[in-house]
């Protein structure tokens, strides 16, 4: 990322570009981009403006996911009158402005090769991200990390009493860097060994295909 950041001028720009290059048909609100890149709104706005100026991205209206339903309570009835029912009205939420990749941008293919089809994150950086997660005995990366589009998982994590909240924060940080959600599964050492000894198809398929061991404090039985 350091080399690419120097080349492109900012690591945040790379994060945003990867986000759009991975999801070529998606449109994102600024708030979504801020969350996904783990950045600040003013910085994101600045990068989006730059990318829009060169026509890498374009604006697009995002339709609301739902219709807002408003309930108005009826006034208290006068003596001798029946109580009226509450009045419900449905209000259509107007579309909001978002951003999407301009598929006609002439360098889309070249940028995809440089930012996505190349190594998304180094082994050393992955080890740094998980250095404080001492409960993890085995961490295997596959799927998106090794360009295996058929894999059912991107990470297999094995450990005892893993702090899942802290792990989720770490995963989101990595997602913000690579521009895509990570699919992962957590096992205790006992669960992992049992499944391996039972020739669990899910694990065997991953370990028989391209993968990389980031943390290896647990010996893996040969599938």
PDB file of C-alpha atoms in Angstrom:
ATOM      1  CA  UNK A   1       0.000   0.000   0.000  1.00  0.00           C
ATOM      2  CA  UNK A   2       2.875   2.424   0.760  1.00  0.00           C
ATOM      3  CA  UNK A   3       4.237   2.174  -2.790  1.00  0.00           C
ATOM      4  CA  UNK A   4       0.789   2.565  -4.337  1.00  0.00           C
ATOM      5  CA  UNK A   5       0.010   5.493  -2.030  1.00  0.00           C
ATOM      6  CA  UNK A   6       3.107   7.293  -3.269  1.00  0.00           C
ATOM      7  CA  UNK A   7       2.131   6.519  -6.847  1.00  0.00           C
ATOM      8  CA  UNK A   8      -1.498   7.646  -6.511  1.00  0.00           C
ATOM      9  CA  UNK A   9      -0.965  10.409  -3.980  1.00  0.00           C
ATOM     10  CA  UNK A  10      -3.026   8.963  -1.120  1.00  0.00           C
ATOM     11  CA  UNK A  11      -3.863   5.632   0.489  1.00  0.00           C
ATOM     12  CA  UNK A  12      -7.494   6.745   0.873  1.00  0.00           C
ATOM     13  CA  UNK A  13      -7.767   7.271  -2.876  1.00  0.00           C
ATOM     14  CA  UNK A  14      -6.626   3.691  -3.429  1.00  0.00           C
ATOM     15  CA  UNK A  15      -9.195   2.398  -0.910  1.00  0.00           C
ATOM     16  CA  UNK A  16     -11.997   4.271  -2.668  1.00  0.00           C
ATOM     17  CA  UNK A  17     -10.867   3.184  -6.133  1.00  0.00           C
ATOM     18  CA  UNK A  18     -10.682  -0.452  -5.038  1.00  0.00           C
ATOM     19  CA  UNK A  19     -14.167  -0.211  -3.570  1.00  0.00           C
ATOM     20  CA  UNK A  20     -15.615   0.932  -6.910  1.00  0.00           C
ATOM     21  CA  UNK A  21     -13.492  -1.453  -9.005  1.00  0.00           C
ATOM     22  CA  UNK A  22     -14.613  -4.477  -6.978  1.00  0.00           C
ATOM     23  CA  UNK A  23     -18.301  -3.566  -7.062  1.00  0.00           C
ATOM     24  CA  UNK A  24     -18.563  -2.131 -10.567  1.00  0.00           C
ATOM     25  CA  UNK A  25     -22.360  -1.880 -10.602  1.00  0.00           C
ATOM     26  CA  UNK A  26     -22.900  -0.580  -7.072  1.00  0.00           C
ATOM     27  CA  UNK A  27     -23.711   2.993  -6.093  1.00  0.00           C
ATOM     28  CA  UNK A  28     -22.591   4.267  -2.701  1.00  0.00           C
ATOM     29  CA  UNK A  29     -23.636   7.164  -0.514  1.00  0.00           C
ATOM     30  CA  UNK A  30     -20.860   9.209   1.035  1.00  0.00           C
ATOM     31  CA  UNK A  31     -21.722   7.802   4.477  1.00  0.00           C
ATOM     32  CA  UNK A  32     -21.269   4.245   3.136  1.00  0.00           C
ATOM     33  CA  UNK A  33     -17.880   5.109   1.651  1.00  0.00           C
ATOM     34  CA  UNK A  34     -16.768   6.725   4.923  1.00  0.00           C
ATOM     35  CA  UNK A  35     -17.710   3.550   6.811  1.00  0.00           C
ATOM     36  CA  UNK A  36     -16.135   1.164   4.331  1.00  0.00           C
ATOM     37  CA  UNK A  37     -12.856   3.064   4.108  1.00  0.00           C
ATOM     38  CA  UNK A  38     -12.695   3.787   7.853  1.00  0.00           C
ATOM     39  CA  UNK A  39     -11.999   7.422   7.067  1.00  0.00           C
ATOM     40  CA  UNK A  40     -13.382  10.910   7.730  1.00  0.00           C
ATOM     41  CA  UNK A  41     -16.140  12.582   5.725  1.00  0.00           C
ATOM     42  CA  UNK A  42     -14.184  15.705   4.614  1.00  0.00           C
ATOM     43  CA  UNK A  43     -11.301  13.577   3.311  1.00  0.00           C
ATOM     44  CA  UNK A  44     -13.681  11.246   1.482  1.00  0.00           C
ATOM     45  CA  UNK A  45     -15.515  14.178  -0.094  1.00  0.00           C
ATOM     46  CA  UNK A  46     -12.204  15.593  -1.329  1.00  0.00           C
ATOM     47  CA  UNK A  47     -11.133  12.298  -2.930  1.00  0.00           C
ATOM     48  CA  UNK A  48     -14.558  11.758  -4.507  1.00  0.00           C
ATOM     49  CA  UNK A  49     -14.406  15.231  -6.032  1.00  0.00           C
ATOM     50  CA  UNK A  50     -10.988  14.474  -7.535  1.00  0.00           C
ATOM     51  CA  UNK A  51     -12.145  11.116  -8.920  1.00  0.00           C
ATOM     52  CA  UNK A  52     -15.291  12.691 -10.338  1.00  0.00           C
ATOM     53  CA  UNK A  53     -13.248  15.421 -12.057  1.00  0.00           C
ATOM     54  CA  UNK A  54     -11.260  12.816 -14.006  1.00  0.00           C
ATOM     55  CA  UNK A  55     -14.544  10.910 -14.671  1.00  0.00           C
ATOM     56  CA  UNK A  56     -13.439   7.736 -12.880  1.00  0.00           C
ATOM     57  CA  UNK A  57     -16.756   7.881 -11.005  1.00  0.00           C
ATOM     58  CA  UNK A  58     -20.086   9.538 -11.680  1.00  0.00           C
ATOM     59  CA  UNK A  59     -23.084  10.522  -9.600  1.00  0.00           C
ATOM     60  CA  UNK A  60     -26.204   8.377  -9.505  1.00  0.00           C
ATOM     61  CA  UNK A  61     -29.519   8.591  -7.694  1.00  0.00           C
ATOM     62  CA  UNK A  62     -29.994   5.804  -5.156  1.00  0.00           C
ATOM     63  CA  UNK A  63     -33.588   4.738  -4.661  1.00  0.00           C
ATOM     64  CA  UNK A  64     -34.742   4.357  -1.039  1.00  0.00           C
ATOM     65  CA  UNK A  65     -34.906   0.818   0.323  1.00  0.00           C
ATOM     66  CA  UNK A  66     -38.259   1.390   1.986  1.00  0.00           C
ATOM     67  CA  UNK A  67     -41.213   3.739   2.295  1.00  0.00           C
ATOM     68  CA  UNK A  68     -41.568   5.654   5.527  1.00  0.00           C
ATOM     69  CA  UNK A  69     -44.841   4.929   7.340  1.00  0.00           C
ATOM     70  CA  UNK A  70     -46.099   7.680   9.653  1.00  0.00           C
ATOM     71  CA  UNK A  71     -48.733   7.011  12.315  1.00  0.00           C
ATOM     72  CA  UNK A  72     -50.783   9.973  13.558  1.00  0.00           C
ATOM     73  CA  UNK A  73     -52.677   9.352  16.756  1.00  0.00           C
ATOM     74  CA  UNK A  74     -56.354  10.398  16.654  1.00  0.00           C
ATOM     75  CA  UNK A  75     -57.438  13.153  19.048  1.00  0.00           C
ATOM     76  CA  UNK A  76     -59.238  12.158  22.226  1.00  0.00           C
ATOM     77  CA  UNK A  77     -63.009  11.762  21.495  1.00  0.00           C
ATOM     78  CA  UNK A  78     -65.586  14.016  23.050  1.00  0.00           C
ATOM     79  CA  UNK A  79     -68.094  12.580  25.497  1.00  0.00           C
ATOM     80  CA  UNK A  80     -70.470  10.186  23.768  1.00  0.00           C
ATOM     81  CA  UNK A  81     -68.258   9.784  20.672  1.00  0.00           C
ATOM     82  CA  UNK A  82     -66.366   6.694  19.671  1.00  0.00           C
ATOM     83  CA  UNK A  83     -62.611   6.853  19.620  1.00  0.00           C
ATOM     84  CA  UNK A  84     -61.302   7.306  16.089  1.00  0.00           C
ATOM     85  CA  UNK A  85     -58.588   5.059  14.720  1.00  0.00           C
ATOM     86  CA  UNK A  86     -55.011   6.261  14.361  1.00  0.00           C
ATOM     87  CA  UNK A  87     -54.272   7.535  10.893  1.00  0.00           C
ATOM     88  CA  UNK A  88     -51.469   5.922   8.938  1.00  0.00           C
ATOM     89  CA  UNK A  89     -49.887   7.591   5.956  1.00  0.00           C
ATOM     90  CA  UNK A  90     -47.109   6.337   3.715  1.00  0.00           C
ATOM     91  CA  UNK A  91     -44.466   8.783   2.644  1.00  0.00           C
ATOM     92  CA  UNK A  92     -42.044   8.064  -0.187  1.00  0.00           C
ATOM     93  CA  UNK A  93     -38.473   8.896   0.716  1.00  0.00           C
ATOM     94  CA  UNK A  94     -36.831  10.809  -2.149  1.00  0.00           C
ATOM     95  CA  UNK A  95     -33.755   9.271  -3.771  1.00  0.00           C
ATOM     96  CA  UNK A  96     -30.354  10.362  -2.489  1.00  0.00           C
ATOM     97  CA  UNK A  97     -27.258  11.123  -4.497  1.00  0.00           C
ATOM     98  CA  UNK A  98     -24.562   8.472  -4.609  1.00  0.00           C
ATOM     99  CA  UNK A  99     -21.488   7.566  -6.616  1.00  0.00           C
ATOM    100  CA  UNK A 100     -20.774   4.679  -8.962  1.00  0.00           C
ATOM    101  CA  UNK A 101     -17.934   3.598 -11.225  1.00  0.00           C
ATOM    102  CA  UNK A 102     -17.910   5.090 -14.697  1.00  0.00           C
ATOM    103  CA  UNK A 103     -17.488   1.886 -16.709  1.00  0.00           C
ATOM    104  CA  UNK A 104     -16.537   3.936 -19.769  1.00  0.00           C
ATOM    105  CA  UNK A 105     -13.482   5.358 -18.040  1.00  0.00           C
ATOM    106  CA  UNK A 106     -10.659   4.331 -20.411  1.00  0.00           C
ATOM    107  CA  UNK A 107      -8.289   3.066 -17.701  1.00  0.00           C
ATOM    108  CA  UNK A 108     -10.707   0.818 -15.817  1.00  0.00           C
ATOM    109  CA  UNK A 109      -9.063  -2.393 -17.016  1.00  0.00           C
ATOM    110  CA  UNK A 110      -5.536  -1.182 -16.340  1.00  0.00           C
ATOM    111  CA  UNK A 111      -6.438   0.074 -12.872  1.00  0.00           C
ATOM    112  CA  UNK A 112      -8.159  -3.231 -12.070  1.00  0.00           C
ATOM    113  CA  UNK A 113      -4.981  -5.104 -12.964  1.00  0.00           C
ATOM    114  CA  UNK A 114      -2.889  -2.777 -10.826  1.00  0.00           C
ATOM    115  CA  UNK A 115      -5.125  -2.391  -7.766  1.00  0.00           C
ATOM    116  CA  UNK A 116      -7.124  -5.634  -7.665  1.00  0.00           C
ATOM    117  CA  UNK A 117      -5.464  -8.365  -9.678  1.00  0.00           C
ATOM    118  CA  UNK A 118      -2.098  -7.629  -8.081  1.00  0.00           C
ATOM    119  CA  UNK A 119      -1.387  -8.496  -4.430  1.00  0.00           C
ATOM    120  CA  UNK A 120      -4.083  -6.768  -2.338  1.00  0.00           C
ATOM    121  CA  UNK A 121      -2.148  -6.882   0.912  1.00  0.00           C
ATOM    122  CA  UNK A 122       1.227  -8.343   1.832  1.00  0.00           C
ATOM    123  CA  UNK A 123       1.749 -11.275   4.198  1.00  0.00           C
ATOM    124  CA  UNK A 124       3.813  -9.026   6.450  1.00  0.00           C
ATOM    125  CA  UNK A 125       0.988  -6.489   6.724  1.00  0.00           C
ATOM    126  CA  UNK A 126      -1.516  -9.262   7.502  1.00  0.00           C
ATOM    127  CA  UNK A 127       0.765 -10.514  10.259  1.00  0.00           C
ATOM    128  CA  UNK A 128       0.968  -6.980  11.674  1.00  0.00           C
ATOM    129  CA  UNK A 129      -2.817  -6.682  11.721  1.00  0.00           C
ATOM    130  CA  UNK A 130      -3.153  -9.905  13.720  1.00  0.00           C
ATOM    131  CA  UNK A 131      -0.024  -9.570  15.887  1.00  0.00           C
ATOM    132  CA  UNK A 132      -2.036  -8.671  18.998  1.00  0.00           C
ATOM    133  CA  UNK A 133      -4.541 -11.514  18.528  1.00  0.00           C
ATOM    134  CA  UNK A 134      -2.510 -13.991  20.557  1.00  0.00           C
ATOM    135  CA  UNK A 135      -5.465 -16.388  20.932  1.00  0.00           C
ATOM    136  CA  UNK A 136      -5.276 -17.243  17.214  1.00  0.00           C
ATOM    137  CA  UNK A 137      -3.310 -20.435  16.617  1.00  0.00           C
ATOM    138  CA  UNK A 138      -3.946 -20.757  12.907  1.00  0.00           C
ATOM    139  CA  UNK A 139      -4.875 -18.201  10.268  1.00  0.00           C
ATOM    140  CA  UNK A 140      -5.234 -19.330   6.676  1.00  0.00           C
ATOM    141  CA  UNK A 141      -6.085 -16.921   3.875  1.00  0.00           C
ATOM    142  CA  UNK A 142      -7.714 -18.039   0.639  1.00  0.00           C
ATOM    143  CA  UNK A 143     -10.356 -16.728  -1.746  1.00  0.00           C
ATOM    144  CA  UNK A 144      -9.916 -13.032  -2.431  1.00  0.00           C
ATOM    145  CA  UNK A 145      -6.374 -13.002  -1.022  1.00  0.00           C
ATOM    146  CA  UNK A 146      -5.089 -15.586  -3.512  1.00  0.00           C
ATOM    147  CA  UNK A 147      -7.375 -14.663  -6.435  1.00  0.00           C
ATOM    148  CA  UNK A 148      -9.429 -17.861  -6.074  1.00  0.00           C
ATOM    149  CA  UNK A 149     -12.939 -16.802  -7.094  1.00  0.00           C
ATOM    150  CA  UNK A 150     -14.340 -20.315  -6.506  1.00  0.00           C
ATOM    151  CA  UNK A 151     -13.351 -20.465  -2.831  1.00  0.00           C
ATOM    152  CA  UNK A 152     -16.148 -20.421  -0.249  1.00  0.00           C
ATOM    153  CA  UNK A 153     -14.051 -18.515   2.291  1.00  0.00           C
ATOM    154  CA  UNK A 154     -11.360 -15.840   2.480  1.00  0.00           C
ATOM    155  CA  UNK A 155     -10.050 -16.694   5.945  1.00  0.00           C
ATOM    156  CA  UNK A 156     -10.042 -19.648   8.296  1.00  0.00           C
ATOM    157  CA  UNK A 157      -9.308 -18.675  11.907  1.00  0.00           C
ATOM    158  CA  UNK A 158      -8.574 -21.213  14.642  1.00  0.00           C
ATOM    159  CA  UNK A 159      -8.135 -20.324  18.306  1.00  0.00           C
ATOM    160  CA  UNK A 160      -9.427 -20.464  21.873  1.00  0.00           C
ATOM    161  CA  UNK A 161     -11.540 -17.693  23.433  1.00  0.00           C
ATOM    162  CA  UNK A 162     -11.104 -15.345  20.503  1.00  0.00           C
ATOM    163  CA  UNK A 163     -12.311 -11.819  21.174  1.00  0.00           C
ATOM    164  CA  UNK A 164     -14.799 -11.630  18.304  1.00  0.00           C
ATOM    165  CA  UNK A 165     -15.504  -7.905  18.745  1.00  0.00           C
ATOM    166  CA  UNK A 166     -11.820  -7.028  18.480  1.00  0.00           C
ATOM    167  CA  UNK A 167     -11.441  -9.463  15.602  1.00  0.00           C
ATOM    168  CA  UNK A 168     -14.322  -7.764  13.783  1.00  0.00           C
ATOM    169  CA  UNK A 169     -12.568  -4.388  14.143  1.00  0.00           C
ATOM    170  CA  UNK A 170      -9.375  -5.844  12.658  1.00  0.00           C
ATOM    171  CA  UNK A 171     -11.262  -7.445   9.772  1.00  0.00           C
ATOM    172  CA  UNK A 172     -13.037  -4.167   8.986  1.00  0.00           C
ATOM    173  CA  UNK A 173      -9.685  -2.385   8.888  1.00  0.00           C
ATOM    174  CA  UNK A 174      -8.402  -4.911   6.348  1.00  0.00           C
ATOM    175  CA  UNK A 175     -11.656  -4.630   4.365  1.00  0.00           C
ATOM    176  CA  UNK A 176     -11.188  -0.857   4.215  1.00  0.00           C
ATOM    177  CA  UNK A 177      -7.757  -1.391   2.685  1.00  0.00           C
ATOM    178  CA  UNK A 178      -8.643  -4.015   0.091  1.00  0.00           C
ATOM    179  CA  UNK A 179     -12.076  -2.625  -0.805  1.00  0.00           C
ATOM    180  CA  UNK A 180     -14.160  -5.752  -0.328  1.00  0.00           C
ATOM    181  CA  UNK A 181     -15.926  -7.655   2.453  1.00  0.00           C
ATOM    182  CA  UNK A 182     -14.057 -10.655   3.849  1.00  0.00           C
ATOM    183  CA  UNK A 183     -15.753 -14.004   4.421  1.00  0.00           C
ATOM    184  CA  UNK A 184     -14.266 -15.863   7.372  1.00  0.00           C
ATOM    185  CA  UNK A 185     -15.005 -18.762   9.695  1.00  0.00           C
ATOM    186  CA  UNK A 186     -13.827 -19.260  13.281  1.00  0.00           C
ATOM    187  CA  UNK A 187     -13.102 -22.676  14.806  1.00  0.00           C
ATOM    188  CA  UNK A 188     -11.778 -23.815  18.161  1.00  0.00           C
ATOM    189  CA  UNK A 189      -8.731 -26.104  17.819  1.00  0.00           C
ATOM    190  CA  UNK A 190     -10.915 -29.070  18.817  1.00  0.00           C
ATOM    191  CA  UNK A 191     -13.557 -28.254  16.188  1.00  0.00           C
ATOM    192  CA  UNK A 192     -10.920 -27.746  13.535  1.00  0.00           C
ATOM    193  CA  UNK A 193      -9.099 -31.026  14.249  1.00  0.00           C
ATOM    194  CA  UNK A 194     -12.372 -32.955  14.419  1.00  0.00           C
ATOM    195  CA  UNK A 195     -13.497 -31.600  11.045  1.00  0.00           C
ATOM    196  CA  UNK A 196     -10.108 -32.326   9.486  1.00  0.00           C
ATOM    197  CA  UNK A 197     -10.160 -35.893  10.776  1.00  0.00           C
ATOM    198  CA  UNK A 198     -13.681 -36.261   9.368  1.00  0.00           C
ATOM    199  CA  UNK A 199     -12.466 -34.963   5.972  1.00  0.00           C
ATOM    200  CA  UNK A 200     -14.825 -31.999   6.161  1.00  0.00           C
ATOM    201  CA  UNK A 201     -15.419 -30.898   2.551  1.00  0.00           C
ATOM    202  CA  UNK A 202     -15.451 -27.177   3.392  1.00  0.00           C
ATOM    203  CA  UNK A 203     -11.970 -27.273   4.946  1.00  0.00           C
ATOM    204  CA  UNK A 204     -10.517 -29.830   2.552  1.00  0.00           C
ATOM    205  CA  UNK A 205     -11.552 -27.775  -0.479  1.00  0.00           C
ATOM    206  CA  UNK A 206      -9.840 -24.689   0.928  1.00  0.00           C
ATOM    207  CA  UNK A 207      -6.642 -26.466   1.938  1.00  0.00           C
ATOM    208  CA  UNK A 208      -6.410 -28.383  -1.350  1.00  0.00           C
ATOM    209  CA  UNK A 209      -6.593 -25.137  -3.327  1.00  0.00           C
ATOM    210  CA  UNK A 210      -4.393 -22.008  -3.295  1.00  0.00           C
ATOM    211  CA  UNK A 211      -4.050 -20.625   0.235  1.00  0.00           C
ATOM    212  CA  UNK A 212      -1.509 -19.023   2.527  1.00  0.00           C
ATOM    213  CA  UNK A 213      -0.735 -19.562   6.210  1.00  0.00           C
ATOM    214  CA  UNK A 214      -0.415 -16.218   7.999  1.00  0.00           C
ATOM    215  CA  UNK A 215      -0.251 -17.654  11.529  1.00  0.00           C
ATOM    216  CA  UNK A 216       0.774 -21.274  12.024  1.00  0.00           C
ATOM    217  CA  UNK A 217       1.004 -22.289  15.675  1.00  0.00           C
ATOM    218  CA  UNK A 218      -1.126 -25.369  15.064  1.00  0.00           C
ATOM    219  CA  UNK A 219      -0.068 -28.284  12.909  1.00  0.00           C
ATOM    220  CA  UNK A 220      -2.564 -29.022  10.155  1.00  0.00           C
ATOM    221  CA  UNK A 221      -3.206 -32.696   9.445  1.00  0.00           C
ATOM    222  CA  UNK A 222      -2.642 -33.528   5.809  1.00  0.00           C
ATOM    223  CA  UNK A 223      -6.027 -33.673   4.036  1.00  0.00           C
TER     224      UNK A 223
END
